């Protein structure tokens, strides 16, 4: 008998029929003799609709009240799924995140899970029930409801798997697994059979929303093996685990894109020590996440500082930018929301010079201008104009031989082959 955690995303529980289909899947696993815990997201686009509803009331709702609102989406789907299981003659019980002891820090909207007290889940499993847990939510030590950031149900699932010592964490979604690029943008994308935590972290961090970044971090830190797969068929998906010698060592694992960030530029700031520290201290104090940063060459003792931030942090970023402009007597600040970030990710990149050059050449040939560049040892990212994102991702996917049936020969790192 195994203990399994299965997570179903919004599309997978998007209609009553789909909820019934998920119920039947869970019952089949239970009948096969396994202990089953389901973690579910809100139905379809419910979370987006709740966000819109809030913005129809005010432009900058209090973070605490936003979490009170957004956490309701998952409460609907857990109850409906429990009812669907009951309707099939099986026993199930639904719990909110706080009810099963998902304890988080107090950062509303992007809270981090600190602890999962698995006892209540284990008790219900021992009573023979299928246990259903609301994804995306938890509570602070003093009982404030929090949410874990968009896509956070993945993290709930991994945390519940760790907290209950489950044998596997299956993340069911609307595609067959993790692909070499978003299959909605690149039809020739290829499903990966397995990927190491390190490469998956970079893919998730740079826009592959199929797994939330935090869920991969949590899985790596607690040794949880993720099986990301489709809820619409039984095909094996992608295994995410510690990279080992049996795993493919692709030079490039994938091409990702992210249109969720905006670029903020503070113009004509004095070019002297301490200025960058002040700008980014103000952003940090305002709880603004900063991703890529560039400082232009100084002219006449002043310079521009640009950085990218999630659009969801933009109201706070603008407020902080106003303070910075006043404090530094800078000229002004501007915001560009029409940017995209595209990235090339691959553990084999470490040992293969020439990847960056090929990336920039490919983008140039496709008529795509590069605005900002950042790198890690296994990722190269470029900020480009938002309307070129599809062209750019497809061009890179082809250029690096990732189009299906044309994948670059897998090699072990260090053998010296150049891309
Ligand atoms: P869920 O609601 O099940 O959590 P998400 O919408 O969060 O589903 O994630 C699945 C989506 O992720 C897919 O529909 C796909 O468009 C997108 N996606 C982006 N990059 C990738 C990738 N590299 N591989 C697979 N899917 C990707
Ligand atoms: N419902 C939340 C969202 O849409 C959490 C999730 O689906 O993972 O972001
Ligand atoms: Mg998701």
GROMACS .gro file of C-alpha atoms and ligand atoms in nm:
model
  456
    1UNK     CA    1   0.000   0.000   0.000
    2UNK     CA    2   0.132   0.341  -0.096
    3UNK     CA    3   0.039   0.686   0.028
    4UNK     CA    4  -0.008   0.920  -0.262
    5UNK     CA    5  -0.081   1.289  -0.294
    6UNK     CA    6  -0.251   1.396  -0.617
    7UNK     CA    7  -0.294   1.761  -0.708
    8UNK     CA    8  -0.553   1.875  -0.961
    9UNK     CA    9  -0.527   2.221  -1.118
   10UNK     CA   10  -0.805   2.461  -1.213
   11UNK     CA   11  -0.876   2.322  -1.560
   12UNK     CA   12  -0.887   1.967  -1.424
   13UNK     CA   13  -1.169   2.063  -1.183
   14UNK     CA   14  -1.316   2.331  -1.412
   15UNK     CA   15  -1.668   2.183  -1.455
   16UNK     CA   16  -1.897   1.947  -1.262
   17UNK     CA   17  -1.817   1.672  -1.515
   18UNK     CA   18  -1.445   1.717  -1.464
   19UNK     CA   19  -1.489   1.713  -1.087
   20UNK     CA   20  -1.675   1.382  -1.125
   21UNK     CA   21  -1.390   1.248  -1.342
   22UNK     CA   22  -1.135   1.346  -1.073
   23UNK     CA   23  -1.353   1.176  -0.810
   24UNK     CA   24  -1.351   0.855  -1.015
   25UNK     CA   25  -0.971   0.868  -1.051
   26UNK     CA   26  -0.927   0.912  -0.676
   27UNK     CA   27  -1.169   0.627  -0.602
   28UNK     CA   28  -0.983   0.398  -0.844
   29UNK     CA   29  -0.656   0.460  -0.656
   30UNK     CA   30  -0.827   0.407  -0.323
   31UNK     CA   31  -0.978   0.079  -0.450
   32UNK     CA   32  -0.632  -0.030  -0.563
   33UNK     CA   33  -0.539  -0.017  -0.194
   34UNK     CA   34  -0.358   0.316  -0.166
   35UNK     CA   35  -0.409   0.596   0.085
   36UNK     CA   36  -0.512   0.895  -0.123
   37UNK     CA   37  -0.485   1.268  -0.050
   38UNK     CA   38  -0.610   1.513  -0.314
   39UNK     CA   39  -0.503   1.877  -0.322
   40UNK     CA   40  -0.721   2.091  -0.546
   41UNK     CA   41  -0.717   2.437  -0.702
   42UNK     CA   42  -1.012   2.667  -0.752
   43UNK     CA   43  -1.234   2.576  -1.049
   44UNK     CA   44  -1.127   2.709  -1.391
   45UNK     CA   45  -1.065   3.084  -1.386
   46UNK     CA   46  -1.228   3.146  -1.048
   47UNK     CA   47  -0.913   3.297  -0.893
   48UNK     CA   48  -0.877   3.539  -1.187
   49UNK     CA   49  -1.242   3.635  -1.150
   50UNK     CA   50  -1.195   3.702  -0.779
   51UNK     CA   51  -0.893   3.923  -0.858
   52UNK     CA   52  -1.107   4.116  -1.108
   53UNK     CA   53  -1.388   4.149  -0.858
   54UNK     CA   54  -1.149   4.301  -0.606
   55UNK     CA   55  -1.014   4.548  -0.862
   56UNK     CA   56  -1.370   4.655  -0.941
   57UNK     CA   57  -1.396   4.764  -0.578
   58UNK     CA   58  -1.056   4.931  -0.536
   59UNK     CA   59  -0.718   4.956  -0.712
   60UNK     CA   60  -0.505   4.856  -0.413
   61UNK     CA   61  -0.702   4.626  -0.183
   62UNK     CA   62  -0.556   4.544   0.159
   63UNK     CA   63  -0.341   4.229   0.131
   64UNK     CA   64  -0.517   4.059   0.420
   65UNK     CA   65  -0.861   4.105   0.265
   66UNK     CA   66  -0.730   3.988  -0.073
   67UNK     CA   67  -0.627   3.660   0.088
   68UNK     CA   68  -0.967   3.630   0.259
   69UNK     CA   69  -1.123   3.665  -0.086
   70UNK     CA   70  -0.889   3.446  -0.294
   71UNK     CA   71  -0.892   3.156  -0.047
   72UNK     CA   72  -1.266   3.111  -0.106
   73UNK     CA   73  -1.207   2.969  -0.457
   74UNK     CA   74  -1.046   2.650  -0.330
   75UNK     CA   75  -1.307   2.610  -0.056
   76UNK     CA   76  -1.572   2.565  -0.326
   77UNK     CA   77  -1.382   2.300  -0.522
   78UNK     CA   78  -1.284   2.086  -0.219
   79UNK     CA   79  -1.645   2.065  -0.101
   80UNK     CA   80  -1.773   1.980  -0.450
   81UNK     CA   81  -1.509   1.710  -0.494
   82UNK     CA   82  -1.597   1.554  -0.157
   83UNK     CA   83  -1.965   1.555  -0.261
   84UNK     CA   84  -1.878   1.389  -0.594
   85UNK     CA   85  -1.693   1.111  -0.410
   86UNK     CA   86  -1.985   1.064  -0.170
   87UNK     CA   87  -2.220   1.046  -0.469
   88UNK     CA   88  -2.015   0.749  -0.596
   89UNK     CA   89  -2.065   0.575  -0.262
   90UNK     CA   90  -1.720   0.640  -0.111
   91UNK     CA   91  -1.609   0.821   0.198
   92UNK     CA   92  -1.423   1.152   0.167
   93UNK     CA   93  -1.361   1.459   0.380
   94UNK     CA   94  -1.252   1.805   0.271
   95UNK     CA   95  -1.030   2.038   0.470
   96UNK     CA   96  -0.914   2.396   0.425
   97UNK     CA   97  -0.540   2.464   0.451
   98UNK     CA   98  -0.569   2.605   0.805
   99UNK     CA   99  -0.777   2.305   0.914
  100UNK     CA  100  -0.494   2.066   0.830
  101UNK     CA  101  -0.230   2.280   0.995
  102UNK     CA  102  -0.063   2.444   0.697
  103UNK     CA  103   0.126   2.712   0.886
  104UNK     CA  104   0.278   3.000   0.688
  105UNK     CA  105   0.469   3.320   0.746
  106UNK     CA  106   0.253   3.636   0.752
  107UNK     CA  107   0.338   3.765   0.401
  108UNK     CA  108  -0.008   3.790   0.248
  109UNK     CA  109  -0.031   3.702  -0.121
  110UNK     CA  110   0.300   3.514  -0.130
  111UNK     CA  111   0.321   3.340   0.205
  112UNK     CA  112   0.580   3.067   0.258
  113UNK     CA  113   0.481   2.739   0.420
  114UNK     CA  114   0.671   2.691   0.744
  115UNK     CA  115   0.513   2.371   0.865
  116UNK     CA  116   0.252   2.112   0.774
  117UNK     CA  117   0.102   1.935   1.073
  118UNK     CA  118   0.005   1.612   0.903
  119UNK     CA  119  -0.186   1.454   1.195
  120UNK     CA  120  -0.535   1.545   1.088
  121UNK     CA  121  -0.479   1.411   0.737
  122UNK     CA  122  -0.327   1.091   0.872
  123UNK     CA  123  -0.619   1.041   1.114
  124UNK     CA  124  -0.873   1.077   0.833
  125UNK     CA  125  -0.674   0.839   0.611
  126UNK     CA  126  -0.667   0.587   0.897
  127UNK     CA  127  -1.047   0.609   0.906
  128UNK     CA  128  -1.047   0.496   0.542
  129UNK     CA  129  -1.140   0.833   0.394
  130UNK     CA  130  -1.014   0.998   0.079
  131UNK     CA  131  -0.877   1.328   0.209
  132UNK     CA  132  -0.921   1.648   0.011
  133UNK     CA  133  -0.714   1.956   0.096
  134UNK     CA  134  -0.761   2.308  -0.038
  135UNK     CA  135  -0.454   2.420  -0.229
  136UNK     CA  136  -0.297   2.767  -0.226
  137UNK     CA  137  -0.386   2.859   0.133
  138UNK     CA  138  -0.267   2.838   0.490
  139UNK     CA  139  -0.279   3.039   0.809
  140UNK     CA  140  -0.026   3.218   1.024
  141UNK     CA  141   0.044   3.102   1.381
  142UNK     CA  142  -0.214   3.355   1.500
  143UNK     CA  143  -0.483   3.238   1.260
  144UNK     CA  144  -0.466   3.491   0.975
  145UNK     CA  145  -0.556   3.333   0.642
  146UNK     CA  146  -0.280   3.358   0.383
  147UNK     CA  147  -0.232   3.253   0.019
  148UNK     CA  148   0.086   3.116  -0.136
  149UNK     CA  149   0.109   3.313  -0.463
  150UNK     CA  150  -0.046   3.223  -0.799
  151UNK     CA  151  -0.008   2.856  -0.881
  152UNK     CA  152   0.041   2.787  -0.510
  153UNK     CA  153  -0.162   2.466  -0.500
  154UNK     CA  154   0.143   2.287  -0.642
  155UNK     CA  155   0.334   2.393  -0.332
  156UNK     CA  156   0.052   2.280  -0.103
  157UNK     CA  157   0.065   1.937  -0.270
  158UNK     CA  158   0.441   1.901  -0.228
  159UNK     CA  159   0.425   2.027   0.132
  160UNK     CA  160   0.143   1.784   0.214
  161UNK     CA  161   0.343   1.502   0.052
  162UNK     CA  162   0.644   1.594   0.267
  163UNK     CA  163   0.433   1.642   0.582
  164UNK     CA  164   0.261   1.303   0.546
  165UNK     CA  165   0.569   1.115   0.418
  166UNK     CA  166   0.386   1.024   0.097
  167UNK     CA  167   0.550   0.792  -0.153
  168UNK     CA  168   0.483   1.021  -0.448
  169UNK     CA  169   0.338   1.360  -0.531
  170UNK     CA  170   0.146   1.353  -0.860
  171UNK     CA  171   0.066   1.695  -1.008
  172UNK     CA  172  -0.217   1.654  -1.258
  173UNK     CA  173  -0.258   1.934  -1.507
  174UNK     CA  174  -0.391   2.013  -1.855
  175UNK     CA  175  -0.074   1.914  -2.047
  176UNK     CA  176   0.116   1.583  -2.051
  177UNK     CA  177   0.407   1.702  -1.836
  178UNK     CA  178   0.695   1.946  -1.849
  179UNK     CA  179   0.782   2.032  -2.210
  180UNK     CA  180   1.088   2.186  -2.373
  181UNK     CA  181   0.874   2.502  -2.412
  182UNK     CA  182   0.515   2.598  -2.341
  183UNK     CA  183   0.330   2.367  -2.586
  184UNK     CA  184   0.068   2.638  -2.637
  185UNK     CA  185   0.333   2.862  -2.795
  186UNK     CA  186   0.559   2.601  -2.950
  187UNK     CA  187   0.360   2.319  -3.109
  188UNK     CA  188   0.683   2.129  -3.175
  189UNK     CA  189   0.772   2.123  -2.803
  190UNK     CA  190   0.873   1.783  -2.667
  191UNK     CA  191   0.769   1.632  -2.333
  192UNK     CA  192   1.063   1.565  -2.100
  193UNK     CA  193   1.057   1.219  -1.934
  194UNK     CA  194   1.257   1.347  -1.639
  195UNK     CA  195   1.430   1.662  -1.524
  196UNK     CA  196   1.656   1.741  -1.228
  197UNK     CA  197   1.547   1.983  -0.955
  198UNK     CA  198   1.815   2.234  -1.055
  199UNK     CA  199   1.701   2.269  -1.417
  200UNK     CA  200   1.333   2.259  -1.317
  201UNK     CA  201   1.394   2.538  -1.065
  202UNK     CA  202   1.539   2.758  -1.338
  203UNK     CA  203   1.257   2.672  -1.577
  204UNK     CA  204   0.991   2.748  -1.316
  205UNK     CA  205   1.169   3.068  -1.208
  206UNK     CA  206   1.186   3.190  -1.565
  207UNK     CA  207   0.822   3.133  -1.657
  208UNK     CA  208   0.740   2.762  -1.702
  209UNK     CA  209   0.421   2.799  -1.497
  210UNK     CA  210   0.342   2.429  -1.520
  211UNK     CA  211   0.497   2.395  -1.171
  212UNK     CA  212   0.509   2.681  -0.923
  213UNK     CA  213   0.870   2.772  -0.837
  214UNK     CA  214   0.813   2.729  -0.463
  215UNK     CA  215   0.682   2.376  -0.515
  216UNK     CA  216   1.007   2.276  -0.683
  217UNK     CA  217   1.214   2.443  -0.408
  218UNK     CA  218   1.010   2.263  -0.145
  219UNK     CA  219   1.043   1.931  -0.329
  220UNK     CA  220   1.420   1.969  -0.356
  221UNK     CA  221   1.459   2.070   0.008
  222UNK     CA  222   1.250   1.777   0.133
  223UNK     CA  223   1.342   1.517  -0.129
  224UNK     CA  224   0.986   1.487  -0.265
  225UNK     CA  225   0.969   1.326  -0.610
  226UNK     CA  226   0.713   1.501  -0.833
  227UNK     CA  227   0.534   1.330  -1.117
  228UNK     CA  228   0.381   1.604  -1.334
  229UNK     CA  229   0.121   1.455  -1.571
  230UNK     CA  230  -0.210   1.502  -1.750
  231UNK     CA  231  -0.547   1.463  -1.580
  232UNK     CA  232  -0.701   1.384  -1.920
  233UNK     CA  233  -0.511   1.061  -2.000
  234UNK     CA  234  -0.303   0.793  -1.830
  235UNK     CA  235   0.026   0.860  -2.012
  236UNK     CA  236   0.334   0.889  -1.794
  237UNK     CA  237   0.438   1.251  -1.747
  238UNK     CA  238   0.763   1.409  -1.627
  239UNK     CA  239   0.949   1.296  -1.316
  240UNK     CA  240   1.118   1.579  -1.126
  241UNK     CA  241   1.387   1.458  -0.889
  242UNK     CA  242   1.753   1.490  -0.795
  243UNK     CA  243   1.955   1.460  -1.116
  244UNK     CA  244   2.147   1.133  -1.133
  245UNK     CA  245   2.359   0.948  -1.384
  246UNK     CA  246   2.055   0.766  -1.529
  247UNK     CA  247   1.895   1.097  -1.625
  248UNK     CA  248   1.934   1.271  -1.959
  249UNK     CA  249   2.193   1.547  -1.939
  250UNK     CA  250   2.056   1.776  -2.204
  251UNK     CA  251   2.266   2.076  -2.294
  252UNK     CA  252   1.944   2.275  -2.318
  253UNK     CA  253   1.638   2.148  -2.126
  254UNK     CA  254   1.403   2.413  -2.251
  255UNK     CA  255   1.310   2.762  -2.361
  256UNK     CA  256   1.081   2.953  -2.127
  257UNK     CA  257   0.900   3.283  -2.147
  258UNK     CA  258   0.741   3.514  -1.897
  259UNK     CA  259   0.510   3.806  -1.970
  260UNK     CA  260   0.417   3.866  -1.608
  261UNK     CA  261   0.686   4.125  -1.539
  262UNK     CA  262   0.713   4.496  -1.611
  263UNK     CA  263   1.021   4.716  -1.645
  264UNK     CA  264   1.062   5.014  -1.415
  265UNK     CA  265   1.323   5.280  -1.501
  266UNK     CA  266   1.433   5.552  -1.262
  267UNK     CA  267   1.569   5.832  -1.479
  268UNK     CA  268   1.864   6.060  -1.418
  269UNK     CA  269   1.966   5.940  -1.075
  270UNK     CA  270   2.299   6.078  -0.944
  271UNK     CA  271   2.585   5.837  -1.022
  272UNK     CA  272   2.743   5.803  -0.678
  273UNK     CA  273   2.795   5.530  -0.418
  274UNK     CA  274   2.484   5.429  -0.223
  275UNK     CA  275   2.227   5.510  -0.492
  276UNK     CA  276   2.155   5.152  -0.599
  277UNK     CA  277   2.142   5.053  -0.232
  278UNK     CA  278   1.879   5.318  -0.167
  279UNK     CA  279   1.667   5.226  -0.470
  280UNK     CA  280   1.657   4.857  -0.389
  281UNK     CA  281   1.616   4.907  -0.014
  282UNK     CA  282   1.303   5.112  -0.090
  283UNK     CA  283   1.176   4.834  -0.319
  284UNK     CA  284   1.249   4.565  -0.059
  285UNK     CA  285   1.079   4.769   0.215
  286UNK     CA  286   0.773   4.795  -0.012
  287UNK     CA  287   0.782   4.412  -0.056
  288UNK     CA  288   0.856   4.445  -0.429
  289UNK     CA  289   1.033   4.146  -0.586
  290UNK     CA  290   1.310   4.256  -0.820
  291UNK     CA  291   1.440   4.029  -1.095
  292UNK     CA  292   1.676   4.174  -1.358
  293UNK     CA  293   1.866   4.499  -1.298
  294UNK     CA  294   2.065   4.719  -1.532
  295UNK     CA  295   2.239   5.049  -1.470
  296UNK     CA  296   2.321   5.251  -1.777
  297UNK     CA  297   2.650   5.425  -1.845
  298UNK     CA  298   2.670   5.753  -1.663
  299UNK     CA  299   2.647   6.077  -1.859
  300UNK     CA  300   2.704   6.415  -1.691
  301UNK     CA  301   2.709   6.247  -1.349
  302UNK     CA  302   2.361   6.095  -1.380
  303UNK     CA  303   2.241   5.756  -1.495
  304UNK     CA  304   1.925   5.547  -1.543
  305UNK     CA  305   1.854   5.237  -1.335
  306UNK     CA  306   1.610   4.982  -1.480
  307UNK     CA  307   1.476   4.668  -1.320
  308UNK     CA  308   1.199   4.418  -1.379
  309UNK     CA  309   0.932   4.326  -1.125
  310UNK     CA  310   0.615   4.118  -1.129
  311UNK     CA  311   0.319   4.322  -1.256
  312UNK     CA  312   0.138   4.214  -0.941
  313UNK     CA  313   0.389   4.421  -0.739
  314UNK     CA  314   0.353   4.725  -0.964
  315UNK     CA  315   0.125   4.939  -0.747
  316UNK     CA  316   0.376   4.909  -0.462
  317UNK     CA  317   0.673   4.951  -0.700
  318UNK     CA  318   0.530   5.278  -0.836
  319UNK     CA  319   0.474   5.411  -0.487
  320UNK     CA  320   0.831   5.321  -0.389
  321UNK     CA  321   0.966   5.471  -0.716
  322UNK     CA  322   0.796   5.802  -0.633
  323UNK     CA  323   0.974   5.805  -0.297
  324UNK     CA  324   1.306   5.723  -0.464
  325UNK     CA  325   1.266   6.001  -0.721
  326UNK     CA  326   1.192   6.253  -0.447
  327UNK     CA  327   1.472   6.133  -0.220
  328UNK     CA  328   1.741   6.127  -0.493
  329UNK     CA  329   1.610   6.425  -0.684
  330UNK     CA  330   1.603   6.203  -0.992
  331UNK     CA  331   1.417   6.330  -1.300
  332UNK     CA  332   1.128   6.085  -1.307
  333UNK     CA  333   1.045   5.717  -1.341
  334UNK     CA  334   0.870   5.522  -1.615
  335UNK     CA  335   0.702   5.183  -1.639
  336UNK     CA  336   0.691   4.955  -1.944
  337UNK     CA  337   0.434   4.677  -1.909
  338UNK     CA  338   0.475   4.540  -2.262
  339UNK     CA  339   0.796   4.345  -2.210
  340UNK     CA  340   0.864   3.971  -2.212
  341UNK     CA  341   1.148   3.770  -2.068
  342UNK     CA  342   1.270   3.468  -2.261
  343UNK     CA  343   1.520   3.221  -2.118
  344UNK     CA  344   1.727   2.926  -2.225
  345UNK     CA  345   1.776   2.670  -1.947
  346UNK     CA  346   2.005   2.368  -1.937
  347UNK     CA  347   2.239   2.204  -1.688
  348UNK     CA  348   2.477   2.114  -1.973
  349UNK     CA  349   2.524   2.485  -2.051
  350UNK     CA  350   2.786   2.507  -1.775
  351UNK     CA  351   3.034   2.317  -1.984
  352UNK     CA  352   2.936   2.434  -2.331
  353UNK     CA  353   3.066   2.774  -2.437
  354UNK     CA  354   2.889   2.939  -2.727
  355UNK     CA  355   2.531   2.904  -2.603
  356UNK     CA  356   2.489   3.276  -2.535
  357UNK     CA  357   2.638   3.371  -2.872
  358UNK     CA  358   2.402   3.133  -3.053
  359UNK     CA  359   2.106   3.270  -2.856
  360UNK     CA  360   2.181   3.633  -2.943
  361UNK     CA  361   2.249   3.547  -3.309
  362UNK     CA  362   1.919   3.357  -3.334
  363UNK     CA  363   1.727   3.649  -3.185
  364UNK     CA  364   1.899   3.895  -3.417
  365UNK     CA  365   1.817   3.680  -3.722
  366UNK     CA  366   1.454   3.671  -3.608
  367UNK     CA  367   1.450   4.053  -3.586
  368UNK     CA  368   1.417   4.055  -3.207
  369UNK     CA  369   1.588   4.333  -3.015
  370UNK     CA  370   1.740   4.254  -2.674
  371UNK     CA  371   1.679   4.504  -2.395
  372UNK     CA  372   1.826   4.343  -2.078
  373UNK     CA  373   2.033   4.028  -2.027
  374UNK     CA  374   2.095   3.819  -1.716
  375UNK     CA  375   2.258   3.481  -1.663
  376UNK     CA  376   2.305   3.207  -1.406
  377UNK     CA  377   2.531   2.907  -1.453
  378UNK     CA  378   2.249   2.716  -1.624
  379UNK     CA  379   2.025   2.994  -1.763
  380UNK     CA  380   2.048   3.291  -1.999
  381UNK     CA  381   1.756   3.536  -1.998
  382UNK     CA  382   1.680   3.829  -2.227
  383UNK     CA  383   1.412   4.094  -2.194
  384UNK     CA  384   1.252   4.170  -2.532
  385UNK     CA  385   0.944   4.347  -2.670
  386UNK     CA  386   0.633   4.163  -2.555
  387UNK     CA  387   0.480   4.123  -2.900
  388UNK     CA  388   0.784   3.930  -3.026
  389UNK     CA  389   0.767   3.661  -2.760
  390UNK     CA  390   0.617   3.381  -2.973
  391UNK     CA  391   0.858   3.444  -3.260
  392UNK     CA  392   1.155   3.451  -3.025
  393UNK     CA  393   1.068   3.134  -2.833
  394UNK     CA  394   0.998   2.936  -3.150
  395UNK     CA  395   1.320   3.056  -3.315
  396UNK     CA  396   1.529   2.953  -3.012
  397UNK     CA  397   1.351   2.619  -2.983
  398UNK     CA  398   1.438   2.538  -3.343
  399UNK     CA  399   1.787   2.681  -3.329
  400UNK     CA  400   1.884   2.465  -3.031
  401UNK     CA  401   1.748   2.151  -3.192
  402UNK     CA  402   1.461   2.107  -2.948
  403UNK     CA  403   1.180   2.064  -3.200
  404UNK     CA  404   1.030   1.719  -3.154
  405UNK     CA  405   1.229   1.433  -3.306
  406UNK     CA  406   1.525   1.663  -3.348
  407UNK     CA  407   1.652   1.689  -2.994
  408UNK     CA  408   2.023   1.762  -2.946
  409UNK     CA  409   2.219   1.444  -2.873
  410UNK     CA  410   2.229   1.399  -2.498
  411UNK     CA  411   2.582   1.407  -2.368
  412UNK     CA  412   2.739   1.387  -2.030
  413UNK     CA  413   2.872   1.722  -1.912
  414UNK     CA  414   3.236   1.786  -1.966
  415UNK     CA  415   3.280   1.596  -2.289
  416UNK     CA  416   3.359   1.918  -2.466
  417UNK     CA  417   3.101   1.919  -2.742
  418UNK     CA  418   3.004   2.272  -2.835
  419UNK     CA  419   2.651   2.389  -2.913
  420LIG     P1  420  -0.295   2.404  -1.345
  420LIG     O1  421  -0.421   2.484  -1.344
  420LIG     O2  422  -0.317   2.258  -1.369
  420LIG     O3  423  -0.208   2.432  -1.227
  420LIG     P2  424  -0.127   2.575  -1.506
  420LIG     O4  425  -0.201   2.661  -1.603
  420LIG     O5  426  -0.080   2.639  -1.380
  420LIG     O6  427  -0.219   2.448  -1.476
  420LIG     O7  428  -0.002   2.505  -1.575
  420LIG     C1  429  -0.019   2.431  -1.694
  420LIG     C2  430   0.015   2.521  -1.812
  420LIG     O8  431   0.151   2.556  -1.806
  420LIG     C3  432   0.000   2.454  -1.946
  420LIG     O9  433  -0.131   2.463  -1.992
  420LIG     C4  434   0.100   2.527  -2.032
  420LIG    O10  435   0.039   2.622  -2.118
  420LIG     C5  436   0.187   2.605  -1.934
  420LIG     N1  437   0.331   2.584  -1.955
  420LIG     C6  438   0.422   2.684  -1.960
  420LIG     N2  439   0.543   2.636  -1.983
  420LIG     C7  440   0.531   2.501  -1.991
  420LIG     C8  441   0.625   2.395  -2.012
  420LIG     N3  442   0.756   2.418  -2.029
  420LIG     N4  443   0.577   2.268  -2.014
  420LIG     C9  444   0.445   2.244  -1.996
  420LIG     N5  445   0.353   2.340  -1.976
  420LIG    C10  446   0.395   2.468  -1.974
  421LIG     N1  447  -0.614   2.900  -0.762
  421LIG     C1  448  -0.481   2.953  -0.748
  421LIG     C2  449  -0.439   3.021  -0.877
  421LIG     O1  450  -0.515   3.026  -0.972
  421LIG     C3  451  -0.381   2.850  -0.706
  421LIG     C4  452  -0.354   2.741  -0.807
  421LIG     O2  453  -0.434   2.719  -0.898
  421LIG     O3  454  -0.252   2.673  -0.792
  421LIG     O4  455  -0.332   3.073  -0.884
  422LIG    MG1  456  -0.067   2.577  -1.184
   0.00000   0.00000   0.00000
